[in-house]
Short mmCIF file of C-alpha atoms and ligand atoms in Angstrom, two decimals:
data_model
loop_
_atom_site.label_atom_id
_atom_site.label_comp_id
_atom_site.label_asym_id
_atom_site.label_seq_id
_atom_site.Cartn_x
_atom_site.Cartn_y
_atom_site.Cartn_z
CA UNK N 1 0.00 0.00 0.00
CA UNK N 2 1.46 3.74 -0.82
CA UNK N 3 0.00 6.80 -0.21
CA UNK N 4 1.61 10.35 -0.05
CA UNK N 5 1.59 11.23 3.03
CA UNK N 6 1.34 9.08 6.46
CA UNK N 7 0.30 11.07 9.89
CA UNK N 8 1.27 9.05 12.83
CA UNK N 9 -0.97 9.69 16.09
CA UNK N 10 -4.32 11.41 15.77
CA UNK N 11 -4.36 14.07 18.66
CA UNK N 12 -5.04 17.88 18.18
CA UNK N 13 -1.31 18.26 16.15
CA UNK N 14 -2.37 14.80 13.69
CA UNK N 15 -5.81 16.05 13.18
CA UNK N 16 -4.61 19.87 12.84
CA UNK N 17 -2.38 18.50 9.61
CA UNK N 18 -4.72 16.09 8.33
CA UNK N 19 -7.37 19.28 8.02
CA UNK N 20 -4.81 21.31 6.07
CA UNK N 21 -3.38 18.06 3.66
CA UNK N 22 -7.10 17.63 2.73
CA UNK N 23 -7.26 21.32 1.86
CA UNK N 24 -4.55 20.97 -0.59
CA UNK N 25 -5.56 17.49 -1.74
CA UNK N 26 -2.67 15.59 -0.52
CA UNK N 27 -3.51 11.98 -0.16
CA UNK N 28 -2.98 10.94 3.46
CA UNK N 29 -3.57 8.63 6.24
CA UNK N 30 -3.48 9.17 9.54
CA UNK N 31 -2.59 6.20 11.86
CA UNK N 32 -3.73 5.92 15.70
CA UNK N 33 -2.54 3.88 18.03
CA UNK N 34 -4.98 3.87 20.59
CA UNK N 35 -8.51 2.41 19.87
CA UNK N 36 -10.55 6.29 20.18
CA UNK N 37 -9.42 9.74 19.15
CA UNK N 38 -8.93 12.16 22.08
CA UNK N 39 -7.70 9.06 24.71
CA UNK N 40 -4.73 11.28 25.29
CA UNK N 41 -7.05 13.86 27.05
CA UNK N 42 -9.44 10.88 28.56
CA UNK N 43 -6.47 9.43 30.10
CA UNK N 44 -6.22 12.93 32.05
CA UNK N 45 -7.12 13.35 36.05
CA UNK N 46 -10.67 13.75 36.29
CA UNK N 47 -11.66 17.25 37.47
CA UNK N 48 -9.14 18.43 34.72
CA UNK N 49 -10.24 21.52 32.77
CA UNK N 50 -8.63 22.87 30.00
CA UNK N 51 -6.10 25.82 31.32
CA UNK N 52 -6.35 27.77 27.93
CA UNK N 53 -9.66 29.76 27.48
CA UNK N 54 -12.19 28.20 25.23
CA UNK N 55 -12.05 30.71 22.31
CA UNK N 56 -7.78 29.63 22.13
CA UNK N 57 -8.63 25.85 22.38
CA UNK N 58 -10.02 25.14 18.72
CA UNK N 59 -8.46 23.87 15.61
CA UNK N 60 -8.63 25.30 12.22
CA UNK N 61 -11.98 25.23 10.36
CA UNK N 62 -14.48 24.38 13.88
CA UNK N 63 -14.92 26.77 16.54
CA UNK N 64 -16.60 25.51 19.48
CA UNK N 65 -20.13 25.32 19.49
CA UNK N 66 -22.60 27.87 22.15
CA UNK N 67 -23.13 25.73 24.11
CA UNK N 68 -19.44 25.39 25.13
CA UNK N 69 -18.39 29.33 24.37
CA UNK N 70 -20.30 30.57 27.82
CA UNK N 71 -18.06 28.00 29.69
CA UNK N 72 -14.79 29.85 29.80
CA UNK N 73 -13.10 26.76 30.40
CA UNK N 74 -13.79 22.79 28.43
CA UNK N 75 -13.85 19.93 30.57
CA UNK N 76 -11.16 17.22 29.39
CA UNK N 77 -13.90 14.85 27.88
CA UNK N 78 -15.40 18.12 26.29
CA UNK N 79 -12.07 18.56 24.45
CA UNK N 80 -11.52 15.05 23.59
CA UNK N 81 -15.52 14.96 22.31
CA UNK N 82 -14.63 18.18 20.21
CA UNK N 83 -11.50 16.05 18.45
CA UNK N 84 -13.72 13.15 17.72
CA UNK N 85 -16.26 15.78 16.01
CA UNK N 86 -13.81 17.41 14.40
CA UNK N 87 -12.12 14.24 12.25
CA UNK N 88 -15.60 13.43 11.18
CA UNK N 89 -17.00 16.90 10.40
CA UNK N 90 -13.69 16.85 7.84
CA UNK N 91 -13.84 13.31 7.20
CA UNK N 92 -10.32 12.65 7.66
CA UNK N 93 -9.03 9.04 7.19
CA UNK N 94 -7.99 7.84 11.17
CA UNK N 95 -7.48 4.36 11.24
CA UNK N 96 -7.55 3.65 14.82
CA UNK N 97 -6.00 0.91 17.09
CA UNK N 98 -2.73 1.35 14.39
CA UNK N 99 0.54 1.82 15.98
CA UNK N 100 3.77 2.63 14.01
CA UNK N 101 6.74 0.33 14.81
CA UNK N 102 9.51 1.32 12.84
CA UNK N 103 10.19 3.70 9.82
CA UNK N 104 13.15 2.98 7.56
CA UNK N 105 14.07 4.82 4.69
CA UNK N 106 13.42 3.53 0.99
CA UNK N 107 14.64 5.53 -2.41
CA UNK N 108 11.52 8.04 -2.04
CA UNK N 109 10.38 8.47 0.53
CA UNK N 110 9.63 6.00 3.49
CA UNK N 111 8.73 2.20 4.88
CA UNK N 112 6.08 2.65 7.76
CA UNK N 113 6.09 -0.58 9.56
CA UNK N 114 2.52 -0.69 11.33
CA UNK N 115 0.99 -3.08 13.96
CA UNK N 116 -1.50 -4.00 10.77
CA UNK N 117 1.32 -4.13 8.04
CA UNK N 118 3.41 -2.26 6.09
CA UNK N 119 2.54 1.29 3.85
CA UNK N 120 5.43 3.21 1.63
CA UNK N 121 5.05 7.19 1.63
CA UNK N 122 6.54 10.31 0.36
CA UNK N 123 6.03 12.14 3.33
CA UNK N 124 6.24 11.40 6.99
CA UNK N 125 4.61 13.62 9.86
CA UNK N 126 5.40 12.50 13.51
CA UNK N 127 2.57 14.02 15.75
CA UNK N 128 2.98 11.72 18.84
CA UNK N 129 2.61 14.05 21.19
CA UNK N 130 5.30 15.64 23.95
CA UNK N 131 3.52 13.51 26.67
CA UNK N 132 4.47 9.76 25.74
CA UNK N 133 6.66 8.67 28.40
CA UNK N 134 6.81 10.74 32.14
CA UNK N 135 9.78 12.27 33.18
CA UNK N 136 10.55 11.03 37.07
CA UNK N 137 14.18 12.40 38.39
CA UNK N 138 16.41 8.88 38.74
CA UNK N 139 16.60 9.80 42.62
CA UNK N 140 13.09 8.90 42.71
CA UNK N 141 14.52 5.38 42.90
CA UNK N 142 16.32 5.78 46.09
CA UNK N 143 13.15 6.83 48.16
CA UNK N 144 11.65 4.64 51.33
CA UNK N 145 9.40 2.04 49.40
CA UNK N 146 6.82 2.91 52.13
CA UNK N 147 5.80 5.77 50.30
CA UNK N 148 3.76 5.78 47.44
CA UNK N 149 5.33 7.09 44.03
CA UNK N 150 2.86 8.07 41.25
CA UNK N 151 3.41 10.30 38.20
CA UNK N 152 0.86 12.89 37.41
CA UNK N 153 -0.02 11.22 34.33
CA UNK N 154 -1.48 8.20 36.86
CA UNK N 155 -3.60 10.69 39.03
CA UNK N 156 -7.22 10.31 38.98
CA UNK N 157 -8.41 12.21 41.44
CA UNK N 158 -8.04 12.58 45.97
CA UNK N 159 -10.21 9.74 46.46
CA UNK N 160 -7.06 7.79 45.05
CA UNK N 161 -4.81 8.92 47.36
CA UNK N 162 -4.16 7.36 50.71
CA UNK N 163 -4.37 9.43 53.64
CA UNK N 164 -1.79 11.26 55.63
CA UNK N 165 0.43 14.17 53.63
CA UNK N 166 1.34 13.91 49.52
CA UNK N 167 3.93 15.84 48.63
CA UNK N 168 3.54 17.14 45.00
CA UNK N 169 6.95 17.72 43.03
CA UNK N 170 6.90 20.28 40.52
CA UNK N 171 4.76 23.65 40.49
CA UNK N 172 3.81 23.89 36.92
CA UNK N 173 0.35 24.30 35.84
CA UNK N 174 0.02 20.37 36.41
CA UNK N 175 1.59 20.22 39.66
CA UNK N 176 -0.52 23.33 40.78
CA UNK N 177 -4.06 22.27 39.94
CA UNK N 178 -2.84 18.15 41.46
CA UNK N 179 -1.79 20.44 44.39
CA UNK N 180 -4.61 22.59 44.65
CA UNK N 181 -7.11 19.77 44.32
CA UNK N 182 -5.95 17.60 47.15
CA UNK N 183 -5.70 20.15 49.38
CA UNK N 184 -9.20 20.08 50.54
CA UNK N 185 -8.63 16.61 51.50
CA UNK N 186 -4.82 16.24 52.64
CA UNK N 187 -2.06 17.71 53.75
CA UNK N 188 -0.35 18.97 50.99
CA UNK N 189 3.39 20.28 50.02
CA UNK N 190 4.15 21.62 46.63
CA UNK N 191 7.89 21.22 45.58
CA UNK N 192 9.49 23.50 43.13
CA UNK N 193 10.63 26.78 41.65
CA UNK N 194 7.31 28.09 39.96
CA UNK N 195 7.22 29.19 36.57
CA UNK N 196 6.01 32.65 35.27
CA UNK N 197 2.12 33.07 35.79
CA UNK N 198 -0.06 34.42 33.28
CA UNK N 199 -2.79 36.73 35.41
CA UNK N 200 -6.10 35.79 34.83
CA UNK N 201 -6.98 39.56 33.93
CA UNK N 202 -4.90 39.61 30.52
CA UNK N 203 -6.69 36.12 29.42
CA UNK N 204 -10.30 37.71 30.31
CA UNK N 205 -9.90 41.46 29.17
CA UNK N 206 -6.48 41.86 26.84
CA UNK N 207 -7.31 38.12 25.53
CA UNK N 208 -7.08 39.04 21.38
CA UNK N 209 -4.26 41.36 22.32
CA UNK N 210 -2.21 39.16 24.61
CA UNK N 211 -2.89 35.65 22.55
CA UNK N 212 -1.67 37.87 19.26
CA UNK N 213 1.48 38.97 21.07
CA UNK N 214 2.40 35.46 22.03
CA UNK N 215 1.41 34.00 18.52
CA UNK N 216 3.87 36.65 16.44
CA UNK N 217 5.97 37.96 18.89
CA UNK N 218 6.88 34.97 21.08
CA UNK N 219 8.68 33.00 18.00
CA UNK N 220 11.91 31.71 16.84
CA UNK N 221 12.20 34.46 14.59
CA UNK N 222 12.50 37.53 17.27
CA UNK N 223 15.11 37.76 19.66
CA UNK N 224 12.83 38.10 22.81
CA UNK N 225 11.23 35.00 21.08
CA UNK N 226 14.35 33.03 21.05
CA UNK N 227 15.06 34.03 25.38
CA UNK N 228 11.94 32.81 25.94
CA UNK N 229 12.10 29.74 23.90
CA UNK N 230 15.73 29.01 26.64
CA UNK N 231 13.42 29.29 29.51
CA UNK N 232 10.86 27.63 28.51
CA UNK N 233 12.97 24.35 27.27
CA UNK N 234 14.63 24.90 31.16
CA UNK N 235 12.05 26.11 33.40
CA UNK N 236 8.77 24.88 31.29
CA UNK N 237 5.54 26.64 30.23
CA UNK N 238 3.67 30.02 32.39
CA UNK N 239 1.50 29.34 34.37
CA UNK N 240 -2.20 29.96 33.03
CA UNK N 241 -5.75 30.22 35.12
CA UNK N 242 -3.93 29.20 38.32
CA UNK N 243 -1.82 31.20 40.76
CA UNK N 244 0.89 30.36 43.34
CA UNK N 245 -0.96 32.74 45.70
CA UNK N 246 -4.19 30.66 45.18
CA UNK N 247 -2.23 27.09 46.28
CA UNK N 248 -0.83 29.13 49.51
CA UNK N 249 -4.29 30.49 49.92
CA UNK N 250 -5.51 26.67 50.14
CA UNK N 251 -2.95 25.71 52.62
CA UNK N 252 -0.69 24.37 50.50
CA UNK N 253 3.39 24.27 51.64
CA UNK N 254 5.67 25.76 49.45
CA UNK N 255 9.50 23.98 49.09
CA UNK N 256 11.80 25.01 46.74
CA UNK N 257 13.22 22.55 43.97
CA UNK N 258 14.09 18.92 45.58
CA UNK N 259 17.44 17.98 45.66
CA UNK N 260 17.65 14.59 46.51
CA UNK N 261 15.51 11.37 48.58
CA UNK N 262 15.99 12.89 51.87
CA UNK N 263 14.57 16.38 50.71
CA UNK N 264 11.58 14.25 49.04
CA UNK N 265 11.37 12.50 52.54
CA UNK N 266 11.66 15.40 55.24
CA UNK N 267 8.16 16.45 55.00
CA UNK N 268 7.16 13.14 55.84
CA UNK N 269 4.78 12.36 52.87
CA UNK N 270 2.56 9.17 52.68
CA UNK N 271 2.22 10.06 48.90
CA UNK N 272 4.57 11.77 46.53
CA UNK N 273 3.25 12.93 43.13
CA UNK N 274 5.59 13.70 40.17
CA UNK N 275 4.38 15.98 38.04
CA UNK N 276 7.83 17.21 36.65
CA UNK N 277 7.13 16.71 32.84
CA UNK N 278 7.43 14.35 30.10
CA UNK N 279 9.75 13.15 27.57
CA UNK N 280 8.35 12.07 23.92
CA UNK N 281 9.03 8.53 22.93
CA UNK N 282 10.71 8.06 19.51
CA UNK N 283 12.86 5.66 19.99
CA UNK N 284 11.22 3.38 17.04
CA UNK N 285 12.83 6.05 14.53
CA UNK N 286 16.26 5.45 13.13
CA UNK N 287 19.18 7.42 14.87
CA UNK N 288 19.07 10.89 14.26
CA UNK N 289 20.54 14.38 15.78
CA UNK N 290 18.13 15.56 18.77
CA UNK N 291 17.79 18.96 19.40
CA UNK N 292 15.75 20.86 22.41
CA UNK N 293 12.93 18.40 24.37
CA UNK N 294 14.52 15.45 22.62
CA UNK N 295 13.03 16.09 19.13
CA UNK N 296 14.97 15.59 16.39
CA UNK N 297 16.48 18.64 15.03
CA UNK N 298 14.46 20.69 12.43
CA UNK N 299 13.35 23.75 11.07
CA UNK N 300 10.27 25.24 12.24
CA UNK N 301 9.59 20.89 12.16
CA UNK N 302 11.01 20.30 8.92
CA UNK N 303 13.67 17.39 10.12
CA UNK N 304 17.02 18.62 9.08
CA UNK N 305 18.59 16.54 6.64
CA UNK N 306 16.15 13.75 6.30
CA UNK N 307 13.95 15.03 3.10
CA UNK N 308 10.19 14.23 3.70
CA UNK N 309 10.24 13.93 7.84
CA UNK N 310 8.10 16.50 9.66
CA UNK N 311 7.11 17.30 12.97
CA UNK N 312 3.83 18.75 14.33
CA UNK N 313 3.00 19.55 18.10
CA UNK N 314 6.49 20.25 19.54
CA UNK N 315 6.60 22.57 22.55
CA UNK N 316 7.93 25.74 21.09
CA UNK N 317 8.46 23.97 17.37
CA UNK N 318 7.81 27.70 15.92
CA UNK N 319 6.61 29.56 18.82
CA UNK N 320 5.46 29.59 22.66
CA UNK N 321 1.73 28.54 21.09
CA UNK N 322 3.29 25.64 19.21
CA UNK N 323 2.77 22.82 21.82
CA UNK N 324 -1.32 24.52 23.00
CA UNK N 325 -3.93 23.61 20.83
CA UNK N 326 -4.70 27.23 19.33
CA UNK N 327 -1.50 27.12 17.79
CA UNK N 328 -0.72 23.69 16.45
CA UNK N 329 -2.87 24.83 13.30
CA UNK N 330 -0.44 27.44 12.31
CA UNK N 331 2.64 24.75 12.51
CA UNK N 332 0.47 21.94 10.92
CA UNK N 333 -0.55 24.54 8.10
CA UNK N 334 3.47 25.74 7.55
CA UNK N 335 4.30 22.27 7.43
CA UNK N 336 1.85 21.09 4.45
CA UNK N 337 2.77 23.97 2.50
CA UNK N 338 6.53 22.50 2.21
CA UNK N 339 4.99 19.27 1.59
CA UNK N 340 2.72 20.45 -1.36
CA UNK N 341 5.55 23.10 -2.52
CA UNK N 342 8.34 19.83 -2.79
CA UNK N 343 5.39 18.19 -4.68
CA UNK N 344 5.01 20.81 -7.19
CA UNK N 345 8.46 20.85 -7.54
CA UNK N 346 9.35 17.25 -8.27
CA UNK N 347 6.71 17.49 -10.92
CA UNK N 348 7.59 20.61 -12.47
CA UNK N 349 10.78 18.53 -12.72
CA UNK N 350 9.18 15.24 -14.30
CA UNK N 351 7.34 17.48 -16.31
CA UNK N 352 10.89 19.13 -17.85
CA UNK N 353 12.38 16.31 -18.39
C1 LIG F 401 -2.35 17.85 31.94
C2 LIG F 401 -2.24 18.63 30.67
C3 LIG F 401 -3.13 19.67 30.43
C4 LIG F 401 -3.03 20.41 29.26
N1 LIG F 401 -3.90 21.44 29.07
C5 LIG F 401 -3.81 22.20 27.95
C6 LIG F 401 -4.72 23.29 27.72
O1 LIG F 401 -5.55 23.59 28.54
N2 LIG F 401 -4.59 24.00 26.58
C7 LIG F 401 -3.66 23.73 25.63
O2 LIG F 401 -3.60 24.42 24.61
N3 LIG F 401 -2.76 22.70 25.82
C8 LIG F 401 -2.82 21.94 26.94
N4 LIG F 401 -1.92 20.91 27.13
C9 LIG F 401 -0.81 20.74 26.16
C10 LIG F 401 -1.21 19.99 24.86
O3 LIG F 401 -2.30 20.64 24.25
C11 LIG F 401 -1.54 18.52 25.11
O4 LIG F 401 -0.41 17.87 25.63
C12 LIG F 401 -2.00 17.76 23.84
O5 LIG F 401 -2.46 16.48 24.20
C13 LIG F 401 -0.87 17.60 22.80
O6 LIG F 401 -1.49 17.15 21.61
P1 LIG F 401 -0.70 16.26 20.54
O7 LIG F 401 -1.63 16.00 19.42
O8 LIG F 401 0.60 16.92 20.21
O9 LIG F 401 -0.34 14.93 21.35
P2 LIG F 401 -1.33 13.80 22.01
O10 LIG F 401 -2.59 14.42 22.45
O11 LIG F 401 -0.47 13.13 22.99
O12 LIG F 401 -1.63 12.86 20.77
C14 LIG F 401 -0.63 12.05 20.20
C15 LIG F 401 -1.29 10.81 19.65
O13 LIG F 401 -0.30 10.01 18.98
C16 LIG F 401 -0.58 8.64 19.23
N5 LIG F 401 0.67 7.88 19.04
C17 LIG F 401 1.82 8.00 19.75
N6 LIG F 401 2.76 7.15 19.29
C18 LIG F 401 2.20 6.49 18.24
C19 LIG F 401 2.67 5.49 17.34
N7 LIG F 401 3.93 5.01 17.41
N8 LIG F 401 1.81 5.02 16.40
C20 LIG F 401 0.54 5.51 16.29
N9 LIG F 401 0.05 6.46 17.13
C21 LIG F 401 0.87 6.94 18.09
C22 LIG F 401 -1.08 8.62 20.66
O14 LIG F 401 -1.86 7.47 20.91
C23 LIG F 401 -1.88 9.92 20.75
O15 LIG F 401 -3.26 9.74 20.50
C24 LIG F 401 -2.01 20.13 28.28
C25 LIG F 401 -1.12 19.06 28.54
C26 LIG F 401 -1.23 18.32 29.71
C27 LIG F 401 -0.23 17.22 29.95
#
């Protein structure tokens, strides 16, 4: 089987570039591995809403509908419900419960080994996600097995967690809202240095003006784009909706950055949460140079030296809206137009010869 172009994983960044291939009339596929579209966000703890207001959490082509716009803020499931809407309003071609294996390199283009077979393409576009495999610090290792250990990624909700104190480990917008949550239940700690915080009040009354300055301004291409690109691959993404003074405000402790087991132990938690980030898993493709985040290395996610290999849905692949839903469109839309430009070319070339 061949077809032009092959998507692998059908979140917000697969869907995003399916929508725009179709536009240009690039034949595509889009493979899934899990067995429903939106499980990433499904998977999520359960109270989770959406930190980005609902008018910057749509995709190209569907706004959300009334019903949802007086909300402020989706629910999770309402996100993942808008994803599985959205493939079949634009009928693009998911073929679920797929997973890619292994992608080796043939004289045009590319072998996709599948869980259901092999397909040859032209054109390869990794959309996986940033959130395949949590990142736990290896000292986690060393800590009393008495305690509990869970990542973020496993927490449902404070009926999960056992009594006595948690101690949560990291104060981004995850490890704020985990932290937040449980405190009306437990004794809770929050470990960390916190990242910027975006005041609710420039969301809710300079929202057009503030998500337009960190759409064009906040790129690769300016220089205040490119310092805030550094912190963000160090220190990770502002915090939005949610405020440090809000956790304290709950009764939350505040402990600057852990150093080590005995700093996780000393406030004597029962439970210690990780919510200190992810890593993405592409260790099925063949060796190649990784830059920032552990992404290959590429141009605005065109992969350097490997003709035909694109990315879509890296944190900070163009700009700080790269990784958030309201922006993957704008990365997934850049990167069609070099796939239907190299198109035109080769047959401009054919069409020479
Ligand atoms: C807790 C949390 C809250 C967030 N809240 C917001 C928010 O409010 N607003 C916002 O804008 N952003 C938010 N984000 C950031 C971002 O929008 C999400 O991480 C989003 O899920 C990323 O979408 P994606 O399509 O890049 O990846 P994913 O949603 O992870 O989708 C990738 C897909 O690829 C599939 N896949 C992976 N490997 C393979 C393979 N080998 N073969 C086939 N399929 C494969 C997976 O099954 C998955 O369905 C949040 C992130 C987290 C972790």
């Amino acid at each position: 089987m061949s077809v032009d172009t092959i998507v692998i994983g059908a979140g917000q960044a697969g869907l995003a570039t399916g929508h725009h291939l179709a536009k240009q009339g690039i034949s595509f596929e889009i493979l899934e591995a899990g067995q429903r579209i939106g499980q990433s966000w499904r998977d999520r703890w359960k109270s989770l809403r959406l930190f980005t207001p609902v008018q910057y959490s749509a995709l190209p082509g569907m706004s959300h509908s009334n019903s949802h716009s007086d909300k402020g803020y989706l629910r999770k499931d309402e996100f993942a419900d808008y994803l599985e809407e959205y493939a079949s309003q634009f009928e693009l071609p998911v073929r679920l419960g797929v997973r890619v294996e292994r992608l080796t390199r043939t004289a045009d283009g590319f072998e996709v080994v599948t869980s259901a077979g092999s397909i040859n393409a032209h054109n390869v576009v990794l959309a996986t996600g940033p959130n395949a495999l949590p990142h736990i610090p290896a000292f986690a290792a060393t800590i009393d097995p008495s305690i509990t250990q869970l990542h973020s990624s496993e927490y449902v909700d404070p009926a999960s967690i056992p009594d006595g104190n948690v101690l949560v480990v990291g104060a981004g917008t995850s490890g704020a809202e985990i932290a937040l949550e449980l405190a009306a239940t437990h004794r809770v700690t929050l470990a960390g240095r916190p990242t910027a915080h975006i005041p609710d009040p420039v969301f809710t009354y300079a929202g057009a003006a503030y998500w337009a300055f960190i759409s064009s301004v906040l790129t690769v291409k300016t220089p205040i784009g490119r310092r805030v690109a550094k912190a963000f691959h160090a220190s990770g993404a502002p915090l939005i909706r949610i405020s440090m003074k809000q956790v304290e405000s709950a009764g939350v402790s505040r402990k600057p950055r852990l150093m080590g087991a005995a700093d996780a132990e000393s406030s004597a938690p029962t439970t210690i949460i990780w919510a200190t980030g992810f890593t993405p898993d592409l260790s099925w493709l063949p060796d190649l140079p990784l830059g920032p985040g552990g992404y290959p290395t590429s141009v605005r996610g065109e992969v350097t030296d490997v003709p035909g290999l694109f990315l879509v849905g890296m944190p900070f692949q163009f700009g700080l809206t790269s990784g958030l839903i309201g922006g993957v469109g704008r990365d997934a839309e850049w990167i069609v137009k070099r796939i239907a430009h190299t198109r035109h070319a080769e047959r401009s070339t054919v069409n020479t010869l």
